[in-house]
CSV table of C-alpha atoms (C1' of nucleotides) in Angstrom, one decimal:
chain,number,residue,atom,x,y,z
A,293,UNK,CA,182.5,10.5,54.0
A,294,UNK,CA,179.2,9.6,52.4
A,295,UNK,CA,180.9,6.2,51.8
A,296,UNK,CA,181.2,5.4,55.1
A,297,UNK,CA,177.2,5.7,55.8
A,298,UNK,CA,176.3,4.0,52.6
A,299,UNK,CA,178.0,0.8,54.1
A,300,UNK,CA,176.1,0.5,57.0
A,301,UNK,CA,172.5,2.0,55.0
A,302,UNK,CA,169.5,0.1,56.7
A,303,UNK,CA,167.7,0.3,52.9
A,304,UNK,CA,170.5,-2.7,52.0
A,305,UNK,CA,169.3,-5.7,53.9
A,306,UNK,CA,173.0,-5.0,55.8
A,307,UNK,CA,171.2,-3.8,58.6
A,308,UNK,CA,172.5,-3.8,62.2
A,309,UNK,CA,170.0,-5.5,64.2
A,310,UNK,CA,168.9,-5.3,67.2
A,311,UNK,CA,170.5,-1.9,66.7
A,312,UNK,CA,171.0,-1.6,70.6
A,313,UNK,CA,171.3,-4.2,73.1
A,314,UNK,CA,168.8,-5.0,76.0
A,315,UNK,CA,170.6,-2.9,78.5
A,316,UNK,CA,171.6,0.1,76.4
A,317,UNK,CA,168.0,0.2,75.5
A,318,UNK,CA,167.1,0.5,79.2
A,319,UNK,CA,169.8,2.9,80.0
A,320,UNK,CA,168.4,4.9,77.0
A,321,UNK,CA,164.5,4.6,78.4
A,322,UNK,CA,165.7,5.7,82.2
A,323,UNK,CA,167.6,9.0,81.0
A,324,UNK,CA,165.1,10.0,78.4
A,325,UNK,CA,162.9,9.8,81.1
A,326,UNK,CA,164.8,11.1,83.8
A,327,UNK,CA,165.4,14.1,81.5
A,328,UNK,CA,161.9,14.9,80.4
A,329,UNK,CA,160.7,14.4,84.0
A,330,UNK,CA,163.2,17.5,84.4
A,331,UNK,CA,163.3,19.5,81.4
A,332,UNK,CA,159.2,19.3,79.6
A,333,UNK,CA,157.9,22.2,78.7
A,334,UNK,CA,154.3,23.2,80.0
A,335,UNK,CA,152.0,23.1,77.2
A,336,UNK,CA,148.3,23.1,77.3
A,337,UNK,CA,147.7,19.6,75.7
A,338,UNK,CA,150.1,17.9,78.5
A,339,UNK,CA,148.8,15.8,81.3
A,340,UNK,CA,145.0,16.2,80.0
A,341,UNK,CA,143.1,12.7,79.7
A,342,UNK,CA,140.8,13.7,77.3
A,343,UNK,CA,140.7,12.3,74.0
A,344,UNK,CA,139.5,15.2,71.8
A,345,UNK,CA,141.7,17.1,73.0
A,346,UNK,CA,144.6,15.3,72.7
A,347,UNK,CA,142.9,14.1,68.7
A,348,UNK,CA,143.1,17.9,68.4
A,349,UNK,CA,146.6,18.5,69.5
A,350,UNK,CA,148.2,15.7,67.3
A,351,UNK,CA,146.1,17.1,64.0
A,352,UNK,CA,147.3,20.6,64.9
A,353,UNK,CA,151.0,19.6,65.5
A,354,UNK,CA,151.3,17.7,62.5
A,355,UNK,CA,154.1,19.5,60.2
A,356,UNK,CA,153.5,22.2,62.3
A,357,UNK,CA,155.7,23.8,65.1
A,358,UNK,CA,154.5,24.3,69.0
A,359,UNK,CA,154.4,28.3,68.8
A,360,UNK,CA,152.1,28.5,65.7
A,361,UNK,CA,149.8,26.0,67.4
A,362,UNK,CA,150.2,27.5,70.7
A,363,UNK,CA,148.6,30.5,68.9
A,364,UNK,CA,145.2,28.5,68.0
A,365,UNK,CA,145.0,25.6,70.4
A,366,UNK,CA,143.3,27.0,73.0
A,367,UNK,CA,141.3,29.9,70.9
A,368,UNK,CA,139.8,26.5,69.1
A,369,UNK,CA,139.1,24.5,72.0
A,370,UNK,CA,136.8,28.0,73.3
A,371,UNK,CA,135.1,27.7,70.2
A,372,UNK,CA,134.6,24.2,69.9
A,373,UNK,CA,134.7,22.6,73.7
A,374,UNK,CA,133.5,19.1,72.9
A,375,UNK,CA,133.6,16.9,69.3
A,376,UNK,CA,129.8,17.9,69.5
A,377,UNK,CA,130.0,21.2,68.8
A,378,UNK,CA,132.8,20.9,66.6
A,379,UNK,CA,130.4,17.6,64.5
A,380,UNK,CA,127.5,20.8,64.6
A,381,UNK,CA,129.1,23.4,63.6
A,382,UNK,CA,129.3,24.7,59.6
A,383,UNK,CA,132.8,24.0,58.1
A,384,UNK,CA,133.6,27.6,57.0
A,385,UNK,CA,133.2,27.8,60.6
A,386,UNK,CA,136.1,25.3,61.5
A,387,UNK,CA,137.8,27.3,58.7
A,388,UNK,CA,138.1,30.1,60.1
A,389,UNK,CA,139.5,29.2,63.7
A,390,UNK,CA,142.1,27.0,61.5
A,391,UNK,CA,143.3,30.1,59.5
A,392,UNK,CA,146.7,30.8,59.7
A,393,UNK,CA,148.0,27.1,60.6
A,394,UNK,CA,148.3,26.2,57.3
A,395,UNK,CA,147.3,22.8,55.4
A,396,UNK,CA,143.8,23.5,55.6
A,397,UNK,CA,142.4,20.0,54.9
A,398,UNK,CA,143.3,18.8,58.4
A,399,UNK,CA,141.1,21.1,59.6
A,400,UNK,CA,138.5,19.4,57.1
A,401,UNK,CA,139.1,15.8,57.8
A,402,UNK,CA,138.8,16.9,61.3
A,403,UNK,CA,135.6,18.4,61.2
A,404,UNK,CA,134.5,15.7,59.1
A,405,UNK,CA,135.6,13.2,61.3
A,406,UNK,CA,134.3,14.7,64.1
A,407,UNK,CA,130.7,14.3,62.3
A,408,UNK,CA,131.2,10.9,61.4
A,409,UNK,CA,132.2,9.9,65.4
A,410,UNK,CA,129.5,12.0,67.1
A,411,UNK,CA,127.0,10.2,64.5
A,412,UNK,CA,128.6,6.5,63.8
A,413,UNK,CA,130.8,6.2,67.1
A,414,UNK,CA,128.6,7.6,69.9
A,415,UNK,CA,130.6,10.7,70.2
A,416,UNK,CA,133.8,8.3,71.4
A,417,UNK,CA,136.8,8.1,69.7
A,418,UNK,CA,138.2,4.8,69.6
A,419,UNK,CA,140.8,3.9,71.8
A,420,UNK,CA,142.9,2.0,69.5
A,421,UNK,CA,146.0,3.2,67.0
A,422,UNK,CA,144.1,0.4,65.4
A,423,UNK,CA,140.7,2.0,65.4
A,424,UNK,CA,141.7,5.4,65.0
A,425,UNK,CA,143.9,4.6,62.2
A,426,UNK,CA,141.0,4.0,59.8
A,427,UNK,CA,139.7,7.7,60.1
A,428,UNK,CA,140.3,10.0,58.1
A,429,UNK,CA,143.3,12.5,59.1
A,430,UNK,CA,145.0,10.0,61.1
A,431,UNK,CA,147.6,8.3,59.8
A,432,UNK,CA,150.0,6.1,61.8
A,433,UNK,CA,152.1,8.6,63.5
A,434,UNK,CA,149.0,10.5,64.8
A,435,UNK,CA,146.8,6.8,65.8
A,436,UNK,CA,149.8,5.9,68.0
A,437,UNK,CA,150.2,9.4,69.4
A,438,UNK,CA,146.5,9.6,70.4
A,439,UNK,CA,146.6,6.0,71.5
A,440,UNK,CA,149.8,6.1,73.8
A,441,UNK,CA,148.6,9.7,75.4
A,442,UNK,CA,145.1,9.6,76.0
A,443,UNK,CA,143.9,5.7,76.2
A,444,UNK,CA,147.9,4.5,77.8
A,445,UNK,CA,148.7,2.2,74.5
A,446,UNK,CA,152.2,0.7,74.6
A,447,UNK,CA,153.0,1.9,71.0
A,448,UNK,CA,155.6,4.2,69.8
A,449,UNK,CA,155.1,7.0,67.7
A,450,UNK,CA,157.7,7.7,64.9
A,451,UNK,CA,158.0,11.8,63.6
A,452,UNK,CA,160.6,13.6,62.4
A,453,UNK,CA,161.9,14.0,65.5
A,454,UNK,CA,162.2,10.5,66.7
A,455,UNK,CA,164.0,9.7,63.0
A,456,UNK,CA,166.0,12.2,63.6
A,457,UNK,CA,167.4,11.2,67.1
A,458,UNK,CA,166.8,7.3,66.6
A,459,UNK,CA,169.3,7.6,63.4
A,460,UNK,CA,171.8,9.9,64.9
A,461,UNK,CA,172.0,7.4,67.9
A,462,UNK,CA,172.4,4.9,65.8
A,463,UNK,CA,175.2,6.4,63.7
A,464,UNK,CA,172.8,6.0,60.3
A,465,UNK,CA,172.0,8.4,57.7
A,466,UNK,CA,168.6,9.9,56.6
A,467,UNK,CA,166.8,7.7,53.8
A,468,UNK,CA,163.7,7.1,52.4
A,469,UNK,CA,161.3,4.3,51.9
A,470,UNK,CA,159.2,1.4,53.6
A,471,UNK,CA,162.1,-0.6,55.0
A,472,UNK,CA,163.4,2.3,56.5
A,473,UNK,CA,159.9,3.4,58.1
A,474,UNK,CA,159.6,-0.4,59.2
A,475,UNK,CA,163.4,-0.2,60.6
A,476,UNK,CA,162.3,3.2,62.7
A,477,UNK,CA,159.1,1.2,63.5
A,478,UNK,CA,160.6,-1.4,65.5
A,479,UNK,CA,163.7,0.3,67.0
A,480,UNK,CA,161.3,3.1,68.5
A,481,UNK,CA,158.4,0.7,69.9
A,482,UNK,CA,162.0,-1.8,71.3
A,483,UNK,CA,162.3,1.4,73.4
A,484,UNK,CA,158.6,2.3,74.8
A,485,UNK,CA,158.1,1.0,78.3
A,486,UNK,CA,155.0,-0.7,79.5
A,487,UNK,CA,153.1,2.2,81.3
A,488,UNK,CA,153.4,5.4,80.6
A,489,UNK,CA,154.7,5.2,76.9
A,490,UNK,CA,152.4,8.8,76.1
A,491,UNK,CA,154.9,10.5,78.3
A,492,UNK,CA,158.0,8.3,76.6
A,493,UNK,CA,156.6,9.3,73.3
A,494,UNK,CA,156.5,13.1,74.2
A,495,UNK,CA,160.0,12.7,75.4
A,496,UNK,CA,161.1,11.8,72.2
A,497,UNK,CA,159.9,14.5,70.5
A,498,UNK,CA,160.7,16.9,73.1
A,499,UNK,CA,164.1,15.6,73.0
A,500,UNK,CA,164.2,15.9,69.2
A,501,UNK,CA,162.4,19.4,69.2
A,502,UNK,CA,165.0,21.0,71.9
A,503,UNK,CA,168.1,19.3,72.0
A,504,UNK,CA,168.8,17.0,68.7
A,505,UNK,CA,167.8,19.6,66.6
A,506,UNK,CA,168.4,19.3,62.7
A,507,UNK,CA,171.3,21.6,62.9
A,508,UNK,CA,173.9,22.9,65.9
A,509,UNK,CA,172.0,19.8,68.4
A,510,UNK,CA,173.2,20.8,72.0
A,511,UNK,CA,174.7,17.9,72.4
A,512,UNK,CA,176.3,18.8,76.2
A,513,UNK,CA,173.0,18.3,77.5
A,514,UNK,CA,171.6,15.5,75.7
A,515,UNK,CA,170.9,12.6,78.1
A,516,UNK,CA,171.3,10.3,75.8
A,517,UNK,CA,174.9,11.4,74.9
A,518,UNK,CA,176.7,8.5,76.0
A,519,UNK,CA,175.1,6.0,73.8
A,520,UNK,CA,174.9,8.3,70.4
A,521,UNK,CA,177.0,6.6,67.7
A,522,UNK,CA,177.0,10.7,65.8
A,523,UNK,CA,177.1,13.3,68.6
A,524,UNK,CA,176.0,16.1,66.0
A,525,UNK,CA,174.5,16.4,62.2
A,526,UNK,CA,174.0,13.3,60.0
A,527,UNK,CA,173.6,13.1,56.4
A,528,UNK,CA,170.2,14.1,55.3
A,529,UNK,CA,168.6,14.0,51.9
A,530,UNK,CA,168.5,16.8,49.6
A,531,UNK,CA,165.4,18.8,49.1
A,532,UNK,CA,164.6,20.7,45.7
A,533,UNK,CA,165.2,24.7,46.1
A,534,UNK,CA,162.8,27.5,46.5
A,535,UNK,CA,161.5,29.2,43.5
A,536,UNK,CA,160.6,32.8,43.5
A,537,UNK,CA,157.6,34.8,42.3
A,538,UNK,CA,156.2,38.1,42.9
A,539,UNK,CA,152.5,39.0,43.0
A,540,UNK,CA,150.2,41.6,43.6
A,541,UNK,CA,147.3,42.1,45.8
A,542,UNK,CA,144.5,45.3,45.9
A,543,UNK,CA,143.4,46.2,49.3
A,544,UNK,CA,140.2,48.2,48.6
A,545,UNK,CA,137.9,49.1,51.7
A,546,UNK,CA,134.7,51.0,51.8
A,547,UNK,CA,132.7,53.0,54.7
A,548,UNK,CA,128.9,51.8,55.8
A,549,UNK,CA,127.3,53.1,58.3
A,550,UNK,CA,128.2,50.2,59.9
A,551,UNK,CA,132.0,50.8,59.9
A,552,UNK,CA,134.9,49.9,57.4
A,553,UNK,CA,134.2,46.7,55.1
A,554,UNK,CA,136.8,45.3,53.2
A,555,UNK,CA,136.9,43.5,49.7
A,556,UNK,CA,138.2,39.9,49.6
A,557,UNK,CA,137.9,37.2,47.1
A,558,UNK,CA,136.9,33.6,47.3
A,559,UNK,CA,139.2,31.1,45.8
A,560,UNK,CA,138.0,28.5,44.1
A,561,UNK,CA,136.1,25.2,45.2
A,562,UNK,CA,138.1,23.2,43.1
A,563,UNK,CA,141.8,25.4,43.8
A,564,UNK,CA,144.2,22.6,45.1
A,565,UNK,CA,145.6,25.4,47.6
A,566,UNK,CA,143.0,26.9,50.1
A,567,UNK,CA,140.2,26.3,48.0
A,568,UNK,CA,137.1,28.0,49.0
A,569,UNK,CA,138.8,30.4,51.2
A,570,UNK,CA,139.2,34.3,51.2
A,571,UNK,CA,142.0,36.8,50.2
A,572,UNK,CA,142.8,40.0,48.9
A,573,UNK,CA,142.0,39.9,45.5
A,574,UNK,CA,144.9,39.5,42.9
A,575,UNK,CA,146.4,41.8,40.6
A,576,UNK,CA,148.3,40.9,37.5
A,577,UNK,CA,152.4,41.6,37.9
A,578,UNK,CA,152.7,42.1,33.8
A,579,UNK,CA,149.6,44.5,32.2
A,580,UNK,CA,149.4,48.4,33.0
A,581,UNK,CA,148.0,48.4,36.5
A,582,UNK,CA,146.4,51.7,35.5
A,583,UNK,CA,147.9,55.2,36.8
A,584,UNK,CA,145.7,54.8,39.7
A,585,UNK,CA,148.1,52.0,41.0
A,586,UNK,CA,150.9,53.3,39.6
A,587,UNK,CA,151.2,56.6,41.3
A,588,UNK,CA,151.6,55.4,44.6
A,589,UNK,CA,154.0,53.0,46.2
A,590,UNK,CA,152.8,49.9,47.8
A,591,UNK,CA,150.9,50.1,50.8
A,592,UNK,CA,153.0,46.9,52.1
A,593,UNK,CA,155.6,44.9,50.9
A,594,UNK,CA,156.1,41.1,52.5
A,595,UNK,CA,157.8,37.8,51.8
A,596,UNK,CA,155.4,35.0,52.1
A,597,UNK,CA,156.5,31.5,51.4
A,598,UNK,CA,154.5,28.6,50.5
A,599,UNK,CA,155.3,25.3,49.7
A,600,UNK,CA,158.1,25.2,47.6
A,601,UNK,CA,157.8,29.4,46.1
A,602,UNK,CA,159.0,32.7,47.7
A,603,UNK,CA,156.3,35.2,47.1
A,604,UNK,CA,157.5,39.1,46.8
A,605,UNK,CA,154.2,40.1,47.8
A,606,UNK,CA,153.2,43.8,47.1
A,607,UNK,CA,149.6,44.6,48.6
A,608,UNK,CA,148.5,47.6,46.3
A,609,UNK,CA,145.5,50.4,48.0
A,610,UNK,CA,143.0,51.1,45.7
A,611,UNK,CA,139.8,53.8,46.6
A,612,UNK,CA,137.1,51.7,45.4
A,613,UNK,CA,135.5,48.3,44.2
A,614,UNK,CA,135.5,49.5,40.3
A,615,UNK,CA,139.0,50.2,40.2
A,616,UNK,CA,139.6,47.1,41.6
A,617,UNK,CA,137.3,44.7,39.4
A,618,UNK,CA,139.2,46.4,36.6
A,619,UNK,CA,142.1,45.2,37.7
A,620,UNK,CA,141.7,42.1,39.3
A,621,UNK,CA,142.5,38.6,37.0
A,622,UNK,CA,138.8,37.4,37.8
A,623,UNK,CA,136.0,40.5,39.0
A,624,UNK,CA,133.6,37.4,40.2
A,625,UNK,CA,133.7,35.9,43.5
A,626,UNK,CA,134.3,39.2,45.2
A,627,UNK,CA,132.8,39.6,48.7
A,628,UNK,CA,132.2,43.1,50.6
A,629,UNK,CA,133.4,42.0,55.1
A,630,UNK,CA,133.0,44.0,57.6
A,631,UNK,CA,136.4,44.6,59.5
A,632,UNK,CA,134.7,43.6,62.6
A,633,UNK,CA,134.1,40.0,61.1
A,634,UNK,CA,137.1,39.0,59.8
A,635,UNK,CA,138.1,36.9,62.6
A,636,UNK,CA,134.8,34.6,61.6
A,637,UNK,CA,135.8,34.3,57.7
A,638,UNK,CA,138.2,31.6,56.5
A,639,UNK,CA,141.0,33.7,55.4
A,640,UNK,CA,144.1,33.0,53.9
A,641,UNK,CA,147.6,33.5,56.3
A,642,UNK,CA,149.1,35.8,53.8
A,643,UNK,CA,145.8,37.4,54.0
A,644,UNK,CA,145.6,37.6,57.8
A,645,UNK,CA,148.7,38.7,58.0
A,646,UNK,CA,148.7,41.6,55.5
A,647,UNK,CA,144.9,42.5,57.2
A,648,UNK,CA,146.6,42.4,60.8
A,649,UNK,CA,149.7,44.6,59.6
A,650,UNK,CA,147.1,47.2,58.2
A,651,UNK,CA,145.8,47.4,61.6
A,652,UNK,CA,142.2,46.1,59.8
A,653,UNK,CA,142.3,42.9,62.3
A,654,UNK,CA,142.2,42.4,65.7
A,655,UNK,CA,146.1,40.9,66.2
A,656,UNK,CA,146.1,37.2,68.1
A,657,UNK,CA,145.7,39.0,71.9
A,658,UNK,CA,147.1,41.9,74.2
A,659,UNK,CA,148.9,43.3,71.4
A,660,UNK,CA,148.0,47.0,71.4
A,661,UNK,CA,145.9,48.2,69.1
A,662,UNK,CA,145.8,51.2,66.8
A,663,UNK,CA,143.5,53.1,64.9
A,664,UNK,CA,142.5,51.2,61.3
A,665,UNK,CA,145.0,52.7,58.6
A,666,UNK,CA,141.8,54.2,56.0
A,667,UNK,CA,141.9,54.3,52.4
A,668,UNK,CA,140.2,57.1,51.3
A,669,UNK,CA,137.9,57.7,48.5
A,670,UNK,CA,140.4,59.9,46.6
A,671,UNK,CA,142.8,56.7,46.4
A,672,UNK,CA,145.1,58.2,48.6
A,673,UNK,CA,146.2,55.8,51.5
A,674,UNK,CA,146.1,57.6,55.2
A,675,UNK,CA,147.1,56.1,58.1
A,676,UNK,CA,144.9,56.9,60.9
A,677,UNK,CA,147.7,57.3,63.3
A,678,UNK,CA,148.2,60.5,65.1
A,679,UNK,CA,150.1,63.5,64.0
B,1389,DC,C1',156.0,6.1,46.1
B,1390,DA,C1',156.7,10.8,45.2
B,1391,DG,C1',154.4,14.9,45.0
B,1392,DC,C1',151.4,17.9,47.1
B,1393,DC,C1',149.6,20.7,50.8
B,1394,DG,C1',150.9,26.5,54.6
B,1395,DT,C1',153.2,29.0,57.6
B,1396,DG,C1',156.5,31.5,60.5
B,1397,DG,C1',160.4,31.3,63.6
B,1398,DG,C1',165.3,30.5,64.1
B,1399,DG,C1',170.1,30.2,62.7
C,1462,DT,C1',169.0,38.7,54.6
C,1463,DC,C1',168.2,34.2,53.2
C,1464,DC,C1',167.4,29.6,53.8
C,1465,DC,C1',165.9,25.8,56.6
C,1466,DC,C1',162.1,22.9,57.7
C,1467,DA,C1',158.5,21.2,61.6
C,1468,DA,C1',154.6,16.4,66.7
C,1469,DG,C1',152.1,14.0,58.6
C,1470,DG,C1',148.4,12.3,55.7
C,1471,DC,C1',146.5,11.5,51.3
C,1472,DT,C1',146.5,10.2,46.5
DNA sequence: CAGCCGTGGGG
DNA sequence: TCCCCAAGGCT
């Protein structure tokens, strides 16, 4: 059944073009829009007209699903109202409202080109995918994005979702390379109307992100059925598997006057994954942890995935900073922070998350709150809940 | 152009 | 539980 795809692959010159005609195309344009007019979601970033903010929404979206930036957006934008404060502000700043999203550089380029705007632009953003292609952090999916949505540019946006929904209406399979981008390029901007091709863009993707889904699409309500040449899954490419690996972390806290401090360690300026940002220091998995370790079970066990690795993660209590140095793969870099500013430090997710589940961190908001779980200075872990 | 860069929610 | 992969960009 592969065979029958490979015959009609866009990659072999072969290709079926125009792959709809005039009036399917406008049939397809009038229920998309019909059906978004209907069905869109309420998000924060919707029906704004301003620029930064819609700049801000596209970086944060990028590989990068609506709850988790759901989570940040709005925190961010409290932080960091205009593209002024954000330009003024110190990066480790940025950091740390960024932490938890994942693919920290965005929030780099951002900042980065936030200072090269406010100081080479005016403070404007331009109002071209042409001119906001050449800064850094926008490509071409997020130039036509900002372009169509906040200055009214007739230019289609192509994501994963509209690949996804422009080949399964087609009846094509998923493949890679420049003639297929080129191919998506032109049957998506054949489809944009005139006016109001931000809101035909967001349709696409809402229609990709709810109802032509990678797997099980719900089909019945798709508004587009009629036309679709696959009415379901179509051939994707393979990815390589998830590896597995298991690591250890010490989460050692002291008492000042103050209040609780925790120790955390700063990763490398040069590390190619969240460099220059804080976790729990590392343990090795192989060498005798020490008794002190080993008399205890974990104080948490979680799965954390990154990139293409499973980590087993087991996060380790330990009663004070020497223990720990002895133990940890590198005793430099180590930083004492206070539990009440965590929230300002550029931790790591796996970090964050493992703080938040100790009840060391403030969780996102209105989640209740219990007392910090203490580690004593007899090593013992107790949690401070009652009883 | 292919490999790299995070995370968490859903099936 | 385990596996999938998302509103990409850069080198």
């Amino acid at each position: 059944m592969k065979l029958l795809y490979a015959l009609k692959n866009p990659s072999s010159e072969t290709i079926l073009e125009p792959a709809l005609t005039p009036a399917q195309r406008t049939a397809f344009e009038r229920s998309l829009r019909s059906w978004y007019e209907q069905h869109a979601r309420v998000l924060p970033w919707r029906n704004v007209r301003n620029p930064y903010r819609t700049w801000l929404s596209e970086v944060m979206l990028q590989q990068t699903r609506v709850n988790a930036v759901l989570e940040h957006y709005e925190r961010f934008l409290r932080r960091f109202p205009t593209i002024i404060s954000l330009a003024l502000a110190p990066e480790e700043e940025v950091l740390a409202q960024w932490s938890g999203l994942g693919y920290y550089r965005r929030a780099r380029m951002l900042h980065r080109t936030a200072k090269l705007v406010v100081e080479e632009y005016g403070g404007e953003l331009p109002s071209t995918s042409a001119g906001l292609r050449r800064l850094p952090g926008i490509g071409t999916y997020t130039a036509a994005a900002i372009a169509s949505i906040a200055f009214g540019e007739s230019i289609a946006v192509v994501d994963g979702n509209v690949e996804r929904v422009l080949l399964r209406v087609l009846g094509l399979p998923e493949t890679s390379g420049a003639k297929m981008a080129e191919f998506l390029e032109r049957t998506a901007n054949a489809l944009v109307p005139r006016r109001n091709a931000g809101d035909h863009n967001q349709a696409m993707m809402e229609l990709g992100a709810m109802i032509c889904t990678p797997r099980s699409p719900r089909c019945a309500e798709c508004p587009v059925f009629a036309l679709c040449r696959t009415r379901g899954e179509h051939p994707t490419l393979e990815r390589t598997p998830m590896r597995s690996e298991r690591v250890r972390y010490a989460l050692t806290t002291r008492r000042k006057q103050e209040g609780l401090e925790v120790l955390l360690q700063r990763r490398p300026m040069e590390a190619s994954l969240m460099a220059n940002m804080l976790e729990l220091p590392q343990l090795s998995m192989h060498k005798d942890t020490g008794a002190l370790v080993l008399l205890e079970e974990p104080l948490l066990r979680v799965r954390h995935s990154i990139v293409g690795t499973n980590y087993y993660v087991e996060v380790v209590g330990m009663a004070t900073r020497r223990d720990a140095g002895k133990h940890a793969l590198r005793g430099d870099a180590m930083e004492w922070v206070p539990a009440t500013k965590l929230q300002e430090v550029p931790l790591t997710g796996l970090a964050r998350k493992v703080l938040q589940r100790m009840k060391l961190m403030k969780l996102p908001s209105g989640m209740p709150q219990e007392v910090p779980l203490l580690i004593g200075r007899g090593g013992r872990a107790s949690a401070g809940k009652k009883g």
